[in-house]
Amino acid sequence: MTQDALVIFTPSGKRGRFAVGTPVLTAARQLGVDLDSVCGGRGICSKCQVQPAYGEFSKHGVTVAEDALSPFNAVEQRYDEKRGLKPGRRLGCQATVQGDVVIDVPAESQVHKQVVRKAATARTITMDPATRLYFVEVQEPDMHEPSGDFERLSAALSEQWQIDGLTAPLPVLQRLQPALRKGGWRVTVAVHKGHHDSAPRLLDIWPGYYEGGLYGLAIDLGSTTIAAHLCDLVTGAVLASSGIMNPQIRFGEDLMSRVSYVMMNPGGDREMTDAVRAALNDLTDAIAQDAGIERHAIVEAVFVCNPVMHHLLLGIDPVELGQAPFALATSGALSLDAGDLDLSRMNPAARIYILPCIAGHVGADAAAVALSEEPNKSDDLALIVDVGTNAEILLGDKTRVLACSSPTGPAFEGAQISSGQRAAPGAIERLEIDPTTKDPRFRVIGSDLWSDDPGFAEAVAQTGVTGICGSGIIEAVAEMRMAGLVDASGLIGSAEQTGTPRCEAQGRTHAYLIHDGSAEGGPRITVTQGDIRAIQLAKSALYAGARLLMDARGVDTVDRVVLAGAFGAHISPKHAMVLGMIPDAPLDKVTSAGNAAGTGARIALCNLAARAEIEQTVRAIHKIETAVEPKFQDHFVSANALPHASDPFPELAKIVTLPDVSFNAAGTSDRARRKRRRSP
């Protein structure tokens, strides 16, 4: 009778009885224990390090003797001499079971390593990527038993790693034979396994044991900007992040203007598709260079984007999205080859995953926000607003999640603003106005000093003060309202009405001067009446969309508000509420999630199960179509006021008292207006 022993793994608690002489790695695999191994048990990679524990374990009911595992062997000794093993560590592929034993699997030896996302709510991302490395030994060819090298590689993967049905694209097949022979019939392969029933796919091959990296891109393809994160597919670490302007802006600043361009210009969709794909190739080049890696090591990319960007990326005419019923060509998640999208600057066999769209105006970016922020798992009612050129809004809790989009336009990103610019060094990002003197102080990107701090001029000498970005214009308009320079209707008062010469006449309206750099050859930075109107239109669309979702849930308040988006982390909750961008809520319940869509893309890149989860979640989200909802226009008009014409803001009133001022376009006083009305 074969003697066996009890093997208990921690921290999983999995246990089983195994024959004496069984390798620890084999026991772990049979029990489904999370123990890594790339080399397949050959003592090369050292990923399977374990820490045996000795002594009495009353919790487990076992006593572990010192000889519960086999002695150090020559492979372990050689590895320890060359690279070093921590005291007490063993290689799971070399150590064999000799008696009852408790074995700890340290964090660095676990396949599904935990990565903490520090932005907003701290949460872990379980590492389980679709593409992984495998070391295999392949049978040499035999003329008496003829078979192809690929077929023998497939058989080796099936036998050694239980990966069946391997497929390979032509570029990889072309490099197969040289790699096998150079490696002496030992190779490392990168294999992509989808979460559906698609066959495993060979993406790359290296002679011998490959210790290089494997990387993926998480890309948030926005209307105005394209943001990308280069992630290590083993650790989940973000090695580099980069962003560029979406070159499609030249065809139209907002989505509907781009759809209109296609309607009016045959072939316009092809122009925009070519432009964005070329930009993505350039971005891939830049981010690989920043991280110091080879482009071919990028073997995966995950995209999130709104429906119009989704169709233009895929080369699909977006015209149907510009008219009711706003039909998508496809709403499901997509798995493609990089070559299908002309993405030539990464590995030729790289795989692309695009998250599902929710509806015709609520896209894969909203799905990514839902994956990142999980409103469907929330106990309280959460309003999540992804602020951008096209704002996506989610409202929900465990019982139900609603979604809509609002056409806010690019004002929040500094576009359509007279002194507006993208967030770059020299741009005003924070601003305060003294309610007594009406003078401003501000901070620019690239310096921590305020404009009235000693040394400010020297600190910004290299960049200068160049303009105002999205977060800056939001704070500027809100501060003007709090200082009594702008009334509830959005009108800027005259110098006489406001008591400051900074309110300058500009035709029939007025503008507020923030900074005059003309003496040094710089710009005069002002907030004009047109700027106020652009912000009013943007914030009204945002608020109206949120109110529609609240109407559908039958509520007038929400428990918490989450601001997301590329610059969501930089928006002041107080200033957003003064503007009426978001519904009234306690300020401590208004938080930022940063670029939640980009985080959702990272989660989908690093975790295969997350892809299946979001595909299921999206099907349960109920879409509200703002374009055809009659009440949207009513909410929009009421939301034009700062903060609102009729909705109360009791939480805001606890911390801010807004001046009761009223100006008219001609700059005359209330008394003069009344006198005119009494005149015959």
PDB file of N, CA, C and O in Angstrom, residues 368-398:
ATOM      1  N   ALA A 368     -16.991  50.908 -18.634  1.00  0.00           N
ATOM      2  CA  ALA A 368     -15.744  50.858 -17.874  1.00  0.00           C
ATOM      3  C   ALA A 368     -15.887  51.566 -16.531  1.00  0.00           C
ATOM      4  O   ALA A 368     -15.340  51.115 -15.519  1.00  0.00           O
ATOM      5  N   VAL A 369     -16.624  52.672 -16.502  1.00  0.00           N
ATOM      6  CA  VAL A 369     -16.880  53.368 -15.238  1.00  0.00           C
ATOM      7  C   VAL A 369     -17.670  52.462 -14.305  1.00  0.00           C
ATOM      8  O   VAL A 369     -17.404  52.375 -13.108  1.00  0.00           O
ATOM      9  N   ALA A 370     -18.670  51.759 -14.868  1.00  0.00           N
ATOM     10  CA  ALA A 370     -19.466  50.828 -14.062  1.00  0.00           C
ATOM     11  C   ALA A 370     -18.600  49.702 -13.514  1.00  0.00           C
ATOM     12  O   ALA A 370     -18.774  49.260 -12.374  1.00  0.00           O
ATOM     13  N   LEU A 371     -17.630  49.245 -14.310  1.00  0.00           N
ATOM     14  CA  LEU A 371     -16.718  48.192 -13.855  1.00  0.00           C
ATOM     15  C   LEU A 371     -15.808  48.712 -12.747  1.00  0.00           C
ATOM     16  O   LEU A 371     -15.534  48.008 -11.766  1.00  0.00           O
ATOM     17  N   SER A 372     -15.365  49.948 -12.875  1.00  0.00           N
ATOM     18  CA  SER A 372     -14.459  50.529 -11.893  1.00  0.00           C
ATOM     19  C   SER A 372     -15.158  50.899 -10.588  1.00  0.00           C
ATOM     20  O   SER A 372     -14.670  50.590  -9.500  1.00  0.00           O
ATOM     21  N   GLU A 373     -16.320  51.548 -10.692  1.00  0.00           N
ATOM     22  CA  GLU A 373     -16.976  52.106  -9.501  1.00  0.00           C
ATOM     23  C   GLU A 373     -18.083  51.223  -8.932  1.00  0.00           C
ATOM     24  O   GLU A 373     -18.563  51.453  -7.828  1.00  0.00           O
ATOM     25  N   GLU A 374     -18.551  50.244  -9.681  1.00  0.00           N
ATOM     26  CA  GLU A 374     -19.494  49.221  -9.225  1.00  0.00           C
ATOM     27  C   GLU A 374     -20.736  49.777  -8.529  1.00  0.00           C
ATOM     28  O   GLU A 374     -21.040  49.419  -7.390  1.00  0.00           O
ATOM     29  N   PRO A 375     -21.505  50.639  -9.195  1.00  0.00           N
ATOM     30  CA  PRO A 375     -22.742  51.124  -8.564  1.00  0.00           C
ATOM     31  C   PRO A 375     -23.731  49.995  -8.300  1.00  0.00           C
ATOM     32  O   PRO A 375     -24.537  50.080  -7.367  1.00  0.00           O
ATOM     33  N   ASN A 376     -23.660  48.929  -9.085  1.00  0.00           N
ATOM     34  CA  ASN A 376     -24.562  47.791  -8.905  1.00  0.00           C
ATOM     35  C   ASN A 376     -24.282  47.004  -7.629  1.00  0.00           C
ATOM     36  O   ASN A 376     -25.073  46.142  -7.243  1.00  0.00           O
ATOM     37  N   LYS A 377     -23.180  47.322  -6.947  1.00  0.00           N
ATOM     38  CA  LYS A 377     -22.848  46.660  -5.684  1.00  0.00           C
ATOM     39  C   LYS A 377     -22.938  47.619  -4.494  1.00  0.00           C
ATOM     40  O   LYS A 377     -22.548  47.278  -3.384  1.00  0.00           O
ATOM     41  N   SER A 378     -23.472  48.835  -4.746  1.00  0.00           N
ATOM     42  CA  SER A 378     -23.507  49.872  -3.717  1.00  0.00           C
ATOM     43  C   SER A 378     -24.751  49.742  -2.841  1.00  0.00           C
ATOM     44  O   SER A 378     -25.859  49.524  -3.338  1.00  0.00           O
ATOM     45  N   ASP A 379     -24.559  49.888  -1.527  1.00  0.00           N
ATOM     46  CA  ASP A 379     -25.696  49.880  -0.606  1.00  0.00           C
ATOM     47  C   ASP A 379     -26.465  51.192  -0.655  1.00  0.00           C
ATOM     48  O   ASP A 379     -27.673  51.222  -0.438  1.00  0.00           O
ATOM     49  N   ASP A 380     -25.749  52.303  -0.908  1.00  0.00           N
ATOM     50  CA  ASP A 380     -26.433  53.593  -0.984  1.00  0.00           C
ATOM     51  C   ASP A 380     -26.580  54.027  -2.442  1.00  0.00           C
ATOM     52  O   ASP A 380     -25.960  53.463  -3.345  1.00  0.00           O
ATOM     53  N   LEU A 381     -27.423  55.039  -2.660  1.00  0.00           N
ATOM     54  CA  LEU A 381     -27.716  55.496  -4.014  1.00  0.00           C
ATOM     55  C   LEU A 381     -26.593  56.416  -4.482  1.00  0.00           C
ATOM     56  O   LEU A 381     -26.397  57.509  -3.940  1.00  0.00           O
ATOM     57  N   ALA A 382     -25.857  55.970  -5.490  1.00  0.00           N
ATOM     58  CA  ALA A 382     -24.682  56.700  -5.963  1.00  0.00           C
ATOM     59  C   ALA A 382     -24.937  57.299  -7.332  1.00  0.00           C
ATOM     60  O   ALA A 382     -25.455  56.626  -8.233  1.00  0.00           O
ATOM     61  N   LEU A 383     -24.578  58.563  -7.485  1.00  0.00           N
ATOM     62  CA  LEU A 383     -24.603  59.233  -8.779  1.00  0.00           C
ATOM     63  C   LEU A 383     -23.162  59.367  -9.248  1.00  0.00           C
ATOM     64  O   LEU A 383     -22.343  60.007  -8.576  1.00  0.00           O
ATOM     65  N   ILE A 384     -22.834  58.745 -10.367  1.00  0.00           N
ATOM     66  CA  ILE A 384     -21.470  58.768 -10.893  1.00  0.00           C
ATOM     67  C   ILE A 384     -21.485  59.538 -12.200  1.00  0.00           C
ATOM     68  O   ILE A 384     -22.199  59.171 -13.146  1.00  0.00           O
ATOM     69  N   VAL A 385     -20.707  60.615 -12.254  1.00  0.00           N
ATOM     70  CA  VAL A 385     -20.704  61.501 -13.412  1.00  0.00           C
ATOM     71  C   VAL A 385     -19.314  61.498 -14.030  1.00  0.00           C
ATOM     72  O   VAL A 385     -18.344  61.935 -13.405  1.00  0.00           O
ATOM     73  N   ASP A 386     -19.223  60.975 -15.245  1.00  0.00           N
ATOM     74  CA  ASP A 386     -17.956  60.987 -15.972  1.00  0.00           C
ATOM     75  C   ASP A 386     -17.950  62.245 -16.832  1.00  0.00           C
ATOM     76  O   ASP A 386     -18.582  62.301 -17.889  1.00  0.00           O
ATOM     77  N   VAL A 387     -17.254  63.268 -16.341  1.00  0.00           N
ATOM     78  CA  VAL A 387     -17.314  64.584 -16.964  1.00  0.00           C
ATOM     79  C   VAL A 387     -16.376  64.633 -18.166  1.00  0.00           C
ATOM     80  O   VAL A 387     -15.197  64.338 -18.066  1.00  0.00           O
ATOM     81  N   GLY A 388     -16.927  65.022 -19.304  1.00  0.00           N
ATOM     82  CA  GLY A 388     -16.130  65.136 -20.510  1.00  0.00           C
ATOM     83  C   GLY A 388     -16.934  65.826 -21.588  1.00  0.00           C
ATOM     84  O   GLY A 388     -17.985  66.412 -21.325  1.00  0.00           O
ATOM     85  N   THR A 389     -16.445  65.768 -22.821  1.00  0.00           N
ATOM     86  CA  THR A 389     -17.169  66.383 -23.933  1.00  0.00           C
ATOM     87  C   THR A 389     -18.555  65.774 -24.076  1.00  0.00           C
ATOM     88  O   THR A 389     -19.513  66.451 -24.424  1.00  0.00           O
ATOM     89  N   ASN A 390     -18.649  64.494 -23.823  1.00  0.00           N
ATOM     90  CA  ASN A 390     -19.938  63.814 -23.784  1.00  0.00           C
ATOM     91  C   ASN A 390     -20.001  63.125 -22.425  1.00  0.00           C
ATOM     92  O   ASN A 390     -19.318  62.143 -22.199  1.00  0.00           O
ATOM     93  N   ALA A 391     -20.799  63.667 -21.505  1.00  0.00           N
ATOM     94  CA  ALA A 391     -20.802  63.166 -20.130  1.00  0.00           C
ATOM     95  C   ALA A 391     -21.648  61.915 -20.010  1.00  0.00           C
ATOM     96  O   ALA A 391     -22.784  61.875 -20.494  1.00  0.00           O
ATOM     97  N   GLU A 392     -21.084  60.887 -19.389  1.00  0.00           N
ATOM     98  CA  GLU A 392     -21.850  59.678 -19.083  1.00  0.00           C
ATOM     99  C   GLU A 392     -22.233  59.716 -17.610  1.00  0.00           C
ATOM    100  O   GLU A 392     -21.413  60.048 -16.759  1.00  0.00           O
ATOM    101  N   ILE A 393     -23.478  59.373 -17.325  1.00  0.00           N
ATOM    102  CA  ILE A 393     -23.998  59.476 -15.963  1.00  0.00           C
ATOM    103  C   ILE A 393     -24.624  58.141 -15.578  1.00  0.00           C
ATOM    104  O   ILE A 393     -25.431  57.575 -16.329  1.00  0.00           O
ATOM    105  N   LEU A 394     -24.249  57.646 -14.404  1.00  0.00           N
ATOM    106  CA  LEU A 394     -24.815  56.419 -13.847  1.00  0.00           C
ATOM    107  C   LEU A 394     -25.459  56.745 -12.509  1.00  0.00           C
ATOM    108  O   LEU A 394     -24.901  57.513 -11.714  1.00  0.00           O
ATOM    109  N   LEU A 395     -26.619  56.191 -12.259  1.00  0.00           N
ATOM    110  CA  LEU A 395     -27.287  56.346 -10.975  1.00  0.00           C
ATOM    111  C   LEU A 395     -27.787  54.985 -10.547  1.00  0.00           C
ATOM    112  O   LEU A 395     -28.527  54.334 -11.289  1.00  0.00           O
ATOM    113  N   GLY A 396     -27.387  54.543  -9.358  1.00  0.00           N
ATOM    114  CA  GLY A 396     -27.880  53.237  -8.962  1.00  0.00           C
ATOM    115  C   GLY A 396     -27.344  52.728  -7.650  1.00  0.00           C
ATOM    116  O   GLY A 396     -26.515  53.354  -6.981  1.00  0.00           O
ATOM    117  N   ASP A 397     -27.838  51.556  -7.307  1.00  0.00           N
ATOM    118  CA  ASP A 397     -27.415  50.809  -6.132  1.00  0.00           C
ATOM    119  C   ASP A 397     -27.638  49.333  -6.436  1.00  0.00           C
ATOM    120  O   ASP A 397     -27.794  48.956  -7.600  1.00  0.00           O
ATOM    121  N   LYS A 398     -27.670  48.524  -5.406  1.00  0.00           N
ATOM    122  CA  LYS A 398     -27.808  47.082  -5.604  1.00  0.00           C
ATOM    123  C   LYS A 398     -29.105  46.707  -6.317  1.00  0.00           C
ATOM    124  O   LYS A 398     -29.188  45.663  -6.965  1.00  0.00           O
TER     125      LYS A 398
END
